[in-house]
């Protein structure tokens, strides 16, 4: 495990390597379940990985549930539906708290706008280097994606007035939660490097 960035460390501390893909598929096929074995992982590099991963996992474990869910949504190697729902709820709640009053119909559509922004934000920051371009930067592309994925149709007329501010706000909320999730991990990395 390398301590290059908080994003990469979050991913790597939760990643469990298999000795071979064939062994995994064989276990899954024969037993119908995964079985953890330790006999092939008695190398010094594995012990170092586990020690470093433990320090990062402690930092992650101390986070509030919603922030931890957002971090796992962004950087965990596996994403389950419950974690995704918790992360979406955290961002949606934050967006609502920072938004002016709105109708129930608009709030219902806003939930899907937030989910769409989160998918965009995750794509842009995956890999730990935040190097990907926004795949749905144009309003037309984003509206088509929302319609295709969720069946939510948003009008193109007055896009900037009706939805542009909410999209920007959702990105800001994602950035705020991202910082809150990553700062304790970055602090743990700093302490590990200092102690080494």
Short mmCIF file of C-alpha atoms in Angstrom, two decimals:
data_model
loop_
_atom_site.label_atom_id
_atom_site.label_comp_id
_atom_site.label_asym_id
_atom_site.label_seq_id
_atom_site.Cartn_x
_atom_site.Cartn_y
_atom_site.Cartn_z
CA UNK A 1 0.00 0.00 0.00
CA UNK A 2 1.38 3.34 -1.02
CA UNK A 3 0.50 6.53 0.80
CA UNK A 4 0.37 8.83 -2.22
CA UNK A 5 -3.01 10.43 -1.66
CA UNK A 6 -5.94 10.21 0.74
CA UNK A 7 -8.21 9.04 -2.09
CA UNK A 8 -5.89 6.20 -3.06
CA UNK A 9 -5.28 5.26 0.59
CA UNK A 10 -9.05 5.03 1.20
CA UNK A 11 -9.40 2.62 -1.71
CA UNK A 12 -6.29 0.59 -0.94
CA UNK A 13 -7.00 0.11 2.77
CA UNK A 14 -10.30 -1.60 1.92
CA UNK A 15 -8.96 -3.64 -1.00
CA UNK A 16 -8.20 -7.32 -0.47
CA UNK A 17 -5.97 -8.87 -3.10
CA UNK A 18 -6.42 -12.43 -4.25
CA UNK A 19 -3.46 -14.60 -5.12
CA UNK A 20 -5.10 -15.53 -8.38
CA UNK A 21 -8.39 -14.93 -10.08
CA UNK A 22 -8.71 -18.64 -10.75
CA UNK A 23 -8.62 -19.50 -7.04
CA UNK A 24 -11.39 -17.02 -6.35
CA UNK A 25 -13.62 -18.34 -9.13
CA UNK A 26 -12.92 -21.92 -8.07
CA UNK A 27 -13.96 -21.20 -4.46
CA UNK A 28 -17.03 -19.36 -5.57
CA UNK A 29 -18.05 -22.17 -7.93
CA UNK A 30 -17.39 -25.03 -5.53
CA UNK A 31 -18.67 -23.51 -2.33
CA UNK A 32 -21.02 -20.81 -3.51
CA UNK A 33 -19.25 -18.41 -1.16
CA UNK A 34 -15.89 -16.78 -0.63
CA UNK A 35 -13.55 -18.29 1.96
CA UNK A 36 -10.75 -16.18 3.37
CA UNK A 37 -7.46 -18.01 3.56
CA UNK A 38 -4.25 -16.69 5.03
CA UNK A 39 -1.72 -19.36 4.14
CA UNK A 40 -0.64 -17.66 0.91
CA UNK A 41 -0.45 -14.17 2.43
CA UNK A 42 2.47 -14.64 4.84
CA UNK A 43 4.77 -12.21 3.13
CA UNK A 44 6.31 -9.13 4.73
CA UNK A 45 4.68 -6.91 2.11
CA UNK A 46 1.27 -8.19 3.19
CA UNK A 47 2.03 -7.41 6.83
CA UNK A 48 3.17 -3.89 5.92
CA UNK A 49 0.00 -3.38 3.87
CA UNK A 50 -2.17 -4.53 6.77
CA UNK A 51 -0.40 -2.22 9.24
CA UNK A 52 -0.76 0.81 6.98
CA UNK A 53 -4.34 -0.11 6.06
CA UNK A 54 -5.23 -0.39 9.74
CA UNK A 55 -4.16 3.19 10.40
CA UNK A 56 -6.29 4.47 7.53
CA UNK A 57 -9.24 2.30 8.53
CA UNK A 58 -9.15 3.76 12.04
CA UNK A 59 -9.34 7.29 10.60
CA UNK A 60 -12.27 6.25 8.38
CA UNK A 61 -14.01 4.48 11.25
CA UNK A 62 -14.08 7.66 13.34
CA UNK A 63 -16.03 9.61 10.71
CA UNK A 64 -19.74 10.32 11.14
CA UNK A 65 -21.91 7.82 9.28
CA UNK A 66 -22.99 10.14 6.47
CA UNK A 67 -19.45 11.34 5.73
CA UNK A 68 -18.09 7.81 5.89
CA UNK A 69 -20.83 6.68 3.47
CA UNK A 70 -19.90 9.46 1.07
CA UNK A 71 -16.22 8.48 1.24
CA UNK A 72 -17.06 4.83 0.63
CA UNK A 73 -19.33 5.85 -2.27
CA UNK A 74 -16.42 7.69 -3.80
CA UNK A 75 -13.39 5.51 -3.07
CA UNK A 76 -14.23 2.06 -1.70
CA UNK A 77 -13.35 -0.81 -4.06
CA UNK A 78 -16.85 -2.26 -3.67
CA UNK A 79 -20.04 -0.25 -3.38
CA UNK A 80 -23.21 -1.73 -1.97
CA UNK A 81 -26.69 -0.29 -2.40
CA UNK A 82 -27.06 0.74 1.27
CA UNK A 83 -23.86 2.76 1.23
CA UNK A 84 -24.87 4.44 -2.02
CA UNK A 85 -28.29 5.33 -0.58
CA UNK A 86 -26.71 6.75 2.59
CA UNK A 87 -24.31 8.87 0.54
CA UNK A 88 -27.11 10.12 -1.74
CA UNK A 89 -29.21 10.99 1.29
CA UNK A 90 -26.31 12.92 2.85
CA UNK A 91 -25.77 15.03 -0.25
CA UNK A 92 -29.50 15.53 -0.88
CA UNK A 93 -30.04 16.64 2.73
CA UNK A 94 -27.16 19.11 2.49
CA UNK A 95 -28.45 20.50 -0.80
CA UNK A 96 -31.96 20.94 0.67
CA UNK A 97 -30.55 22.72 3.73
CA UNK A 98 -28.69 25.20 1.52
CA UNK A 99 -31.54 25.71 -0.96
CA UNK A 100 -34.44 28.13 -0.94
CA UNK A 101 -37.93 26.75 -0.39
CA UNK A 102 -39.35 24.75 -3.28
CA UNK A 103 -42.42 22.83 -4.30
CA UNK A 104 -42.74 19.12 -3.55
CA UNK A 105 -42.63 18.34 -7.28
CA UNK A 106 -39.36 20.23 -7.69
CA UNK A 107 -37.89 18.56 -4.58
CA UNK A 108 -38.73 15.16 -6.03
CA UNK A 109 -36.88 15.98 -9.26
CA UNK A 110 -34.04 17.55 -7.28
CA UNK A 111 -33.37 14.17 -5.67
CA UNK A 112 -32.55 12.75 -9.11
CA UNK A 113 -30.52 15.81 -10.09
CA UNK A 114 -28.40 15.22 -6.97
CA UNK A 115 -27.95 11.54 -7.86
CA UNK A 116 -26.85 12.58 -11.35
CA UNK A 117 -24.38 15.12 -10.01
CA UNK A 118 -22.97 12.50 -7.64
CA UNK A 119 -22.44 10.09 -10.54
CA UNK A 120 -20.64 12.85 -12.43
CA UNK A 121 -18.55 13.82 -9.40
CA UNK A 122 -17.58 10.21 -8.74
CA UNK A 123 -16.50 9.70 -12.34
CA UNK A 124 -14.45 12.89 -12.29
CA UNK A 125 -12.55 11.88 -9.13
CA UNK A 126 -12.16 8.12 -9.57
CA UNK A 127 -8.64 6.87 -9.70
CA UNK A 128 -7.57 9.25 -6.97
CA UNK A 129 -6.13 11.98 -9.14
CA UNK A 130 -9.30 13.90 -10.06
CA UNK A 131 -8.17 13.96 -13.66
CA UNK A 132 -11.34 12.95 -15.50
CA UNK A 133 -13.42 15.55 -17.30
CA UNK A 134 -17.09 15.97 -16.45
CA UNK A 135 -18.83 13.50 -18.78
CA UNK A 136 -22.15 15.38 -18.68
CA UNK A 137 -21.04 19.01 -18.57
CA UNK A 138 -23.62 20.16 -21.11
CA UNK A 139 -27.19 20.59 -19.84
CA UNK A 140 -28.47 18.62 -22.85
CA UNK A 141 -26.27 15.63 -22.04
CA UNK A 142 -27.16 15.74 -18.35
CA UNK A 143 -30.90 16.00 -19.06
CA UNK A 144 -30.70 13.07 -21.49
CA UNK A 145 -28.77 11.00 -18.92
CA UNK A 146 -31.35 11.72 -16.19
CA UNK A 147 -34.15 10.78 -18.56
CA UNK A 148 -32.37 7.59 -19.64
CA UNK A 149 -31.36 6.42 -16.16
CA UNK A 150 -34.24 7.55 -14.00
CA UNK A 151 -37.02 8.51 -16.41
CA UNK A 152 -36.92 12.07 -15.07
CA UNK A 153 -37.64 14.68 -17.71
CA UNK A 154 -36.41 18.21 -17.04
CA UNK A 155 -37.40 21.07 -19.31
CA UNK A 156 -34.65 22.73 -21.31
CA UNK A 157 -36.28 26.14 -21.23
CA UNK A 158 -34.87 28.31 -18.43
CA UNK A 159 -32.41 25.55 -17.51
CA UNK A 160 -29.97 27.89 -15.82
CA UNK A 161 -32.69 29.58 -13.77
CA UNK A 162 -34.51 26.37 -12.80
CA UNK A 163 -31.69 23.85 -12.38
CA UNK A 164 -28.26 25.43 -12.99
CA UNK A 165 -27.99 26.71 -9.44
CA UNK A 166 -29.01 23.35 -7.97
CA UNK A 167 -26.42 21.52 -10.07
CA UNK A 168 -23.71 23.92 -8.89
CA UNK A 169 -24.90 23.60 -5.29
CA UNK A 170 -24.87 19.79 -5.49
CA UNK A 171 -21.27 19.89 -6.75
CA UNK A 172 -20.35 22.24 -3.87
CA UNK A 173 -21.94 19.87 -1.36
CA UNK A 174 -20.06 16.92 -2.86
CA UNK A 175 -16.81 18.88 -2.55
CA UNK A 176 -17.56 19.79 1.07
CA UNK A 177 -18.35 16.18 2.03
CA UNK A 178 -15.30 14.98 0.11
CA UNK A 179 -13.05 17.33 2.09
CA UNK A 180 -14.64 16.25 5.38
CA UNK A 181 -14.10 12.59 4.47
CA UNK A 182 -10.55 12.92 3.21
CA UNK A 183 -9.03 15.33 5.72
CA UNK A 184 -8.75 12.77 8.59
CA UNK A 185 -7.28 10.25 6.14
CA UNK A 186 -4.76 12.83 4.95
CA UNK A 187 -3.89 13.59 8.58
CA UNK A 188 -3.35 9.88 9.25
CA UNK A 189 -1.08 9.64 6.20
CA UNK A 190 0.89 12.65 7.42
CA UNK A 191 1.37 11.05 10.86
CA UNK A 192 2.44 7.73 9.32
CA UNK A 193 5.01 9.42 7.11
CA UNK A 194 6.29 11.49 10.00
CA UNK A 195 6.68 8.40 12.21
CA UNK A 196 8.50 6.44 9.50
#
